[in-house]
Short mmCIF file of C-alpha atoms in Angstrom, two decimals:
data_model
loop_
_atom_site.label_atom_id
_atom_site.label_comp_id
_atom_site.label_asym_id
_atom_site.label_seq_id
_atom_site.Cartn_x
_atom_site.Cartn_y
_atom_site.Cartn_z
CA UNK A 1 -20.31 -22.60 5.53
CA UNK A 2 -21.64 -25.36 8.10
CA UNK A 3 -21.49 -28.95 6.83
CA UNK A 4 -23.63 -31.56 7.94
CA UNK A 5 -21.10 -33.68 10.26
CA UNK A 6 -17.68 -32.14 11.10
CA UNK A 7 -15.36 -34.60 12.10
CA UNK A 8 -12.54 -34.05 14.82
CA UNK A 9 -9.85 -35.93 15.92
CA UNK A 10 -10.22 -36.73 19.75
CA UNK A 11 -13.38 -36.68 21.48
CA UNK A 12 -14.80 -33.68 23.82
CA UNK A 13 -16.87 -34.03 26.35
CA UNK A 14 -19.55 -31.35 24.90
CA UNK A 15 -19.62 -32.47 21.41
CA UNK A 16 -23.66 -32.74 21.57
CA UNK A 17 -23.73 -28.96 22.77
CA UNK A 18 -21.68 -28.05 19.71
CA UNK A 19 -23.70 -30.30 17.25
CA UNK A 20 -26.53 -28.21 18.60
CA UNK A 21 -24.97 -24.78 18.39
CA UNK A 22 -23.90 -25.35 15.20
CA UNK A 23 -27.48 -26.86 13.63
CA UNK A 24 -29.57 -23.66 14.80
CA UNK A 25 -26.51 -21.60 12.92
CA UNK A 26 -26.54 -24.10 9.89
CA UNK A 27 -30.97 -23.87 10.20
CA UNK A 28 -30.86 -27.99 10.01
CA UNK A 29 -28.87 -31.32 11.59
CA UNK A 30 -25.28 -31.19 12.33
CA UNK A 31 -23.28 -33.94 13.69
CA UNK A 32 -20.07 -33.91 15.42
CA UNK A 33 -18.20 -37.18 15.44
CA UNK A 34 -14.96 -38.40 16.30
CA UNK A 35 -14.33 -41.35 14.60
CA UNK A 36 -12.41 -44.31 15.20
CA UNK A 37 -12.08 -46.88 12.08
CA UNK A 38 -12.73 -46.40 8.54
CA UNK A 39 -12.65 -44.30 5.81
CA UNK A 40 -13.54 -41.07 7.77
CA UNK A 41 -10.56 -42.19 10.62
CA UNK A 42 -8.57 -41.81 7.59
CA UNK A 43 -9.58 -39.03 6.47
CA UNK A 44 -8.95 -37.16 9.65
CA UNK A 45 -5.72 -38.64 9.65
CA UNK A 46 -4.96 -36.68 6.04
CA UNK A 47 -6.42 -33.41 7.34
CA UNK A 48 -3.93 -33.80 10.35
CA UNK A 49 -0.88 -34.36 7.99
CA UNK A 50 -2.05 -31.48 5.86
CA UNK A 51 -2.39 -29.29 8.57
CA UNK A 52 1.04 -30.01 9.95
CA UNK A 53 2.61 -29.48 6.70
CA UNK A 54 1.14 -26.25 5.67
CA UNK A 55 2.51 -24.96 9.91
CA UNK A 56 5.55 -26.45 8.65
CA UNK A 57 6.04 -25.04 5.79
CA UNK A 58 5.13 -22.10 7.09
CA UNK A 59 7.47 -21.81 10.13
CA UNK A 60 10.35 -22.32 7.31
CA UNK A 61 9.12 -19.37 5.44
CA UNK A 62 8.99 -17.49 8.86
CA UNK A 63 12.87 -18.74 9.37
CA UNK A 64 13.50 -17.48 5.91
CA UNK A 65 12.32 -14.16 6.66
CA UNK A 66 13.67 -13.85 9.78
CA UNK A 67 16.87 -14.98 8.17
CA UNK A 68 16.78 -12.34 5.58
CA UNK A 69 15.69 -9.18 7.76
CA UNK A 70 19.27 -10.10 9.55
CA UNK A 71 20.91 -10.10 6.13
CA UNK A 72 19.69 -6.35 5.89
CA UNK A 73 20.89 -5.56 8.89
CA UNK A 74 24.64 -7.19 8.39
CA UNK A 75 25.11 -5.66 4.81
CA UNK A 76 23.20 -1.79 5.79
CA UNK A 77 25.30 -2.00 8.87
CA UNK A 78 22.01 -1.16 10.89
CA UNK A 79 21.42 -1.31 14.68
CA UNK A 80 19.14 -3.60 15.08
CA UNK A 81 17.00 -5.89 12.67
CA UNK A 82 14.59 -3.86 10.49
CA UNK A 83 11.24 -5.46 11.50
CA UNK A 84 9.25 -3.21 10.09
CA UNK A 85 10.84 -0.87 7.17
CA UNK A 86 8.76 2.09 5.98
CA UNK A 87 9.76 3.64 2.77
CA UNK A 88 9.16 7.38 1.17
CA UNK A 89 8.70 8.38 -2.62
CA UNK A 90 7.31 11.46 -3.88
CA UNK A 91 5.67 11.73 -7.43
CA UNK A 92 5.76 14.64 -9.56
CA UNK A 93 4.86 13.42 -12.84
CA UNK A 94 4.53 16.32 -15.14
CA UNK A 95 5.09 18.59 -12.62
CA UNK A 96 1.44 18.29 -11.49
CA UNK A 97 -0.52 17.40 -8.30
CA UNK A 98 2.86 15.75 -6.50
CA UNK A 99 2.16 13.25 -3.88
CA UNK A 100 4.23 11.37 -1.76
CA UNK A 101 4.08 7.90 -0.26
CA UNK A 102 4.77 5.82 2.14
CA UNK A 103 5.15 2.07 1.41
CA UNK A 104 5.68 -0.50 4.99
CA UNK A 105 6.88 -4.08 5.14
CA UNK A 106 6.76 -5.94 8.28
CA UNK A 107 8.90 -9.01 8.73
CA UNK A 108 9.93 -9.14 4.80
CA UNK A 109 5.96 -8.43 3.58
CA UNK A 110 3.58 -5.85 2.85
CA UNK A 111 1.55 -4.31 5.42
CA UNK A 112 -0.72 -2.47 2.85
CA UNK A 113 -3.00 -1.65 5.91
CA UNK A 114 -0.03 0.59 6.96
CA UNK A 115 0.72 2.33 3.25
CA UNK A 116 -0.17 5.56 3.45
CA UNK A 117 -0.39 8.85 0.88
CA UNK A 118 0.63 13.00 1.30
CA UNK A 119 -0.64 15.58 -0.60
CA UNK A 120 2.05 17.85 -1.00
CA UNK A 121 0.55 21.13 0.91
CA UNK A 122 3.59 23.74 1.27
CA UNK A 123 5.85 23.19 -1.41
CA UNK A 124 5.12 24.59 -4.80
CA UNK A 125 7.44 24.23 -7.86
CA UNK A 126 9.38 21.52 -8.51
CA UNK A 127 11.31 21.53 -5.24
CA UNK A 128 11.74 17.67 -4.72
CA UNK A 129 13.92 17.91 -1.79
CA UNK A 130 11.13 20.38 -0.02
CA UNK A 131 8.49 18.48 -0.68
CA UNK A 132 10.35 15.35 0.74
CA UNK A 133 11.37 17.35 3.59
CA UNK A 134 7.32 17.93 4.21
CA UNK A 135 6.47 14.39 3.88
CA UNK A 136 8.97 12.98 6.46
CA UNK A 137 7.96 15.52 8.97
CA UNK A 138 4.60 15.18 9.01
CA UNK A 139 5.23 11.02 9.05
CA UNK A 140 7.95 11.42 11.67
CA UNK A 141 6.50 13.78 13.84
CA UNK A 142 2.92 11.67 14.39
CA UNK A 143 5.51 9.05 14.39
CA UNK A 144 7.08 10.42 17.77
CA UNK A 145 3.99 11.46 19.11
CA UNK A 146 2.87 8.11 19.02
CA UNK A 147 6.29 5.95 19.43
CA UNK A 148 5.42 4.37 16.23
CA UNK A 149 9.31 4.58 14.59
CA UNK A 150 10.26 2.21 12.26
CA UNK A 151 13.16 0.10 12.63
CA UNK A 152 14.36 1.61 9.06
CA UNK A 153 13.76 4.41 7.15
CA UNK A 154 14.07 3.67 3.36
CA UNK A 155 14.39 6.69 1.55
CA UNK A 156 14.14 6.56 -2.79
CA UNK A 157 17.11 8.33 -3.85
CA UNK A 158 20.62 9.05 -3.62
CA UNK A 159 22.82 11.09 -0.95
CA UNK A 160 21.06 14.57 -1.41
CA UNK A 161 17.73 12.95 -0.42
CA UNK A 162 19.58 10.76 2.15
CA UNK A 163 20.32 14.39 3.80
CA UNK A 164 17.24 15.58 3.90
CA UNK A 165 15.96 12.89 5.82
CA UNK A 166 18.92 13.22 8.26
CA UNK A 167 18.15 16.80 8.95
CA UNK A 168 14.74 16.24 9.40
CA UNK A 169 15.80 13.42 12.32
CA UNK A 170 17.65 16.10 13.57
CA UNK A 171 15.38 18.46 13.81
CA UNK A 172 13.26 16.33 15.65
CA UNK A 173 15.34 14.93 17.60
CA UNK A 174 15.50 11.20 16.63
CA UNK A 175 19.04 11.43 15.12
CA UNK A 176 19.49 7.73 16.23
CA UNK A 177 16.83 6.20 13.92
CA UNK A 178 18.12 4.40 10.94
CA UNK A 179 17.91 5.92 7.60
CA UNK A 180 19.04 4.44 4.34
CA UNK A 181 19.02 5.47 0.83
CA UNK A 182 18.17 3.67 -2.39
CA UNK A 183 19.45 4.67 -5.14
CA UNK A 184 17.92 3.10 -8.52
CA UNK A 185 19.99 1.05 -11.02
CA UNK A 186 19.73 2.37 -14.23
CA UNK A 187 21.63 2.49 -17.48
CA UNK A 188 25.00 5.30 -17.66
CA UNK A 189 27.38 5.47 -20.77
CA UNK A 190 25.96 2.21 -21.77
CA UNK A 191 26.59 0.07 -18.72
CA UNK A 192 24.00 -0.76 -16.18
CA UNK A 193 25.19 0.91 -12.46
CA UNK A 194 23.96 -1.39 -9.55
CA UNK A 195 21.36 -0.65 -6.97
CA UNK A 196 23.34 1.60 -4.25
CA UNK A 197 22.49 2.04 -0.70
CA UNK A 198 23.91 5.61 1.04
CA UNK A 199 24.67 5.21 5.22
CA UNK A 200 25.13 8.51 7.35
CA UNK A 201 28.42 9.09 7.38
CA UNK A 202 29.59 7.19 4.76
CA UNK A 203 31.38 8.48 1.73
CA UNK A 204 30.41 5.91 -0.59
CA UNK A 205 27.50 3.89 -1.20
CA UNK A 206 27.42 0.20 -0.47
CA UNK A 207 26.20 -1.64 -3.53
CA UNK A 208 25.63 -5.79 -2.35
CA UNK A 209 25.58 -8.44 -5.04
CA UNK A 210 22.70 -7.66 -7.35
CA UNK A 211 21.23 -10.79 -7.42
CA UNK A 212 21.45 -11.39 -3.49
CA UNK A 213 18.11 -11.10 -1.83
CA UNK A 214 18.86 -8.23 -0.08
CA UNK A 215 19.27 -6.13 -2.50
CA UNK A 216 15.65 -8.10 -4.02
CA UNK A 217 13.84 -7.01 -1.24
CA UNK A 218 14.71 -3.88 -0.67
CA UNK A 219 14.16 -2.79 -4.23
CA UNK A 220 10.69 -4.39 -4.08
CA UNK A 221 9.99 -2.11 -1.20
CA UNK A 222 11.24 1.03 -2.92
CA UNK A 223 8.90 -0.66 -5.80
CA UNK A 224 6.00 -0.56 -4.14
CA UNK A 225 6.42 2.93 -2.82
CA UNK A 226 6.83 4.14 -6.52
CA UNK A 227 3.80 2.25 -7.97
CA UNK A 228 1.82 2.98 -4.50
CA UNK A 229 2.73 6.96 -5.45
CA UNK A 230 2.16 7.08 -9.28
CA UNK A 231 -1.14 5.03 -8.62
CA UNK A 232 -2.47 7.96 -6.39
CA UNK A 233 -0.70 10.34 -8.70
CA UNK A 234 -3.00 9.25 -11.92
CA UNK A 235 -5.76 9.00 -9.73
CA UNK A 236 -5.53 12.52 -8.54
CA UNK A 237 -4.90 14.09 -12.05
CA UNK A 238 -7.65 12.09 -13.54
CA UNK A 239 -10.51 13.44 -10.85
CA UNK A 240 -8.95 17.01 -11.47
CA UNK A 241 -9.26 16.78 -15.13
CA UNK A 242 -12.96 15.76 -14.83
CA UNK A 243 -13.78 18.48 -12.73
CA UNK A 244 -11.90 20.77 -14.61
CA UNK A 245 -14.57 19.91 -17.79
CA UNK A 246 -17.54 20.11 -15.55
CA UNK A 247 -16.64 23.43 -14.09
CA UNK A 248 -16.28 24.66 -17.64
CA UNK A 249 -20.04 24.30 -18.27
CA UNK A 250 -21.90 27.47 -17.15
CA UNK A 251 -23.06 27.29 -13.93
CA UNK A 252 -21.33 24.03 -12.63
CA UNK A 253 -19.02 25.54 -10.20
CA UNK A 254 -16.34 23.13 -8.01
CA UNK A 255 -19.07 22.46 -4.85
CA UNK A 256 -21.66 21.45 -8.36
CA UNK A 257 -19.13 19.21 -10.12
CA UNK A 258 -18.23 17.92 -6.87
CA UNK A 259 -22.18 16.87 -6.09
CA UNK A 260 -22.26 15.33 -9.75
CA UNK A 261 -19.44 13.12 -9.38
CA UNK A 262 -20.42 12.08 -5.90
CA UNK A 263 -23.95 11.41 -6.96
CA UNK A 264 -23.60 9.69 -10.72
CA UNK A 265 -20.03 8.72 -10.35
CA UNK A 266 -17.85 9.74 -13.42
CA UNK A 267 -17.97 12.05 -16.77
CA UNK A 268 -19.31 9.05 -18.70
CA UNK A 269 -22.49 8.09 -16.10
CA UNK A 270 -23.46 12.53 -16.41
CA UNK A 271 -22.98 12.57 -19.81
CA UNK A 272 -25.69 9.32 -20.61
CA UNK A 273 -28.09 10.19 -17.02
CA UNK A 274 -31.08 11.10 -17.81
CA UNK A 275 -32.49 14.76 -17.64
CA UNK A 276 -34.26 14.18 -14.33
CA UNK A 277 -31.01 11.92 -12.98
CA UNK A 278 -29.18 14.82 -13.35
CA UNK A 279 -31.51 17.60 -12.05
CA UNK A 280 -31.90 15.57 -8.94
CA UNK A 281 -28.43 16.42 -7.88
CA UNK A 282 -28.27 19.15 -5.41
CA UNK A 283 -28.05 22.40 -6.34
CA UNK A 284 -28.19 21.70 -10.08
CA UNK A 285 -32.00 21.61 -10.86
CA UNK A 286 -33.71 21.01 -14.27
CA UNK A 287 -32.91 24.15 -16.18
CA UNK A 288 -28.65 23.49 -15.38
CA UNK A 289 -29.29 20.13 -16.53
CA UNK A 290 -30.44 20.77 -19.48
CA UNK A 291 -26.91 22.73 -19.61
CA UNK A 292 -25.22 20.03 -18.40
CA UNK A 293 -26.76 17.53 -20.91
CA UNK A 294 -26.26 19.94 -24.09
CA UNK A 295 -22.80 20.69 -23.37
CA UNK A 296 -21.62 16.90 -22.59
CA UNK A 297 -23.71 15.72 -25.61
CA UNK A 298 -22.67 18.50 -27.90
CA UNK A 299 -20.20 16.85 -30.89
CA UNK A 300 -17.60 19.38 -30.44
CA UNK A 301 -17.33 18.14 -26.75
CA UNK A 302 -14.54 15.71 -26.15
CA UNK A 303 -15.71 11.95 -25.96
CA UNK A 304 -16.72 11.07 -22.12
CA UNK A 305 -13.42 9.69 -20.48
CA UNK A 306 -10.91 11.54 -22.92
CA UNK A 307 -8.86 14.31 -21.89
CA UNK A 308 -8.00 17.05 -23.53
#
């Protein structure tokens, strides 16, 4: 958006150079004016004090931060401050499709640029601790390739998963980069156990006041690894399941239910396309969509969108 006079506070020497750059962008008359009395004097004024207090404000919030990341560091006993703090979770909600994640915060906020998801590929079973082990190495090891280490490793769980993130800086080498674990607070014989942090090479977990903002942000972090994983998880399971009712029509193989997908976009857009919609796909042509059509409109099919 171009407005029709843009007012500045101190005059430039090339203000008519800008007033014409800016009309053939705006496609009519812009004026650039620095004004000295009046009501528009004052109003530059305001936009001045507005802009310093929003840099102020901001600065303080960057203090806070800072403030806060040293916090971590004092109470996690850490080497350095943990700029940027990348945390894994793995998923394995009904024991299907696992994933893992990877949740970052930089300087006390989400870089969701940086989040990042891993099929499991090796592991099969419910072998939690393998299937961590797999995540961390492939993170780590692009990780050292590229010198792009955290300052912190945040790990979601307890001392066993703690380990396997140790071993895994062993076998690469990096034994000197930070790991910590979280452990969740939950409920156990009817009192509510804290939030507990494990440290290489220490017995017992540290556990900071529960309302401190230490312990506030790092649980948001292991937060946002969690819902960042189960998002993906659902996601994964729900594509699966509607291939897994397109590829049980005759014919519509996993390359076909693929191409229909891809092409209408979900169950529900097949199931109401119209016949020559849905022959226009490749590789189904018109008499597989009149399969297609019959079985998905059929009343003994489940409703588009269920699952069975």
């Amino acid at each position: 958006f171009i407005p029709p006079e843009v007012l500045i506070p101190v005059a430039i020497e090339d203000a008519e150079t800008l007033a014409d750059l800016l009309s053939e962008q705006r496609g009519a008359k812009v004026t650039v004016h620095c004004p000295q009395r009046g009501e528009k004097k004052a109003l530059v004024a305001l936009a001045d004090r507005n802009a310093r207090s929003s840099f102020e404000e901001k600065q303080l919030a960057s203090e806070a931060r800072r403030d806060l990341l040293e916090q971590v560091r004092t109470a996690l006993h850490l080497p350095r401050t943990p700029h940027r703090i990348e945390c894994f979770d793995i998923s394995t909600t009904q024991g299907a499709k696992p994933v893992g994640s990877m949740s970052v915060f930089e300087n006390g906020e989400p870089a969701k640029n940086r989040y990042r998801h891993f099929s499991i590929r090796n592991v099969e079973g419910q072998d939690d601790f393998g299937m961590l082990r797999e995540v961390l190495m492939r993170r780590l090891t692009r990780a050292v390739t590229e010198d792009d280490l955290p300052d912190l490793l945040l790990i979601d769980g307890g001392r066993g998963q703690l380990n396997v993130a140790l071993a895994v800086l062993k076998d690469l080498g990096i034994e000197d980069q930070p790991a910590v674990g979280i452990a969740k607070s939950r409920y156990d014989d009817g009192a509510r156990s804290p939030e507990r942090f494990f440290l290489p090479g220490r017995a017992n977990p540290v556990a900071p006041r529960q309302d401190s903002p230490v312990v506030h942000l790092l649980a948001r972090i292991r937060d946002e690894a969690h819902r960042f994983a189960i998002t993906h998880h659902r996601k994964r399971r729900g594509k699966a399941t509607l291939q897994t009712r397109l590829t049980a029509i005759p014919g519509v193989g996993p390359a076909r239910a693929r191409a229909l997908l891809k092409t209408l976009g979900s169950l529900e857009k097949i199931a109401h396309a119209t016949m020559e919609e849905i022959s226009a796909v490749p590789g189904v042509g018109d008499a597989l969509a009149r399969t297609i059509k019959a079985h998905l409109t059929s009343p003994n099919a489940d409703a588009p969108g269920e699952t069975r």
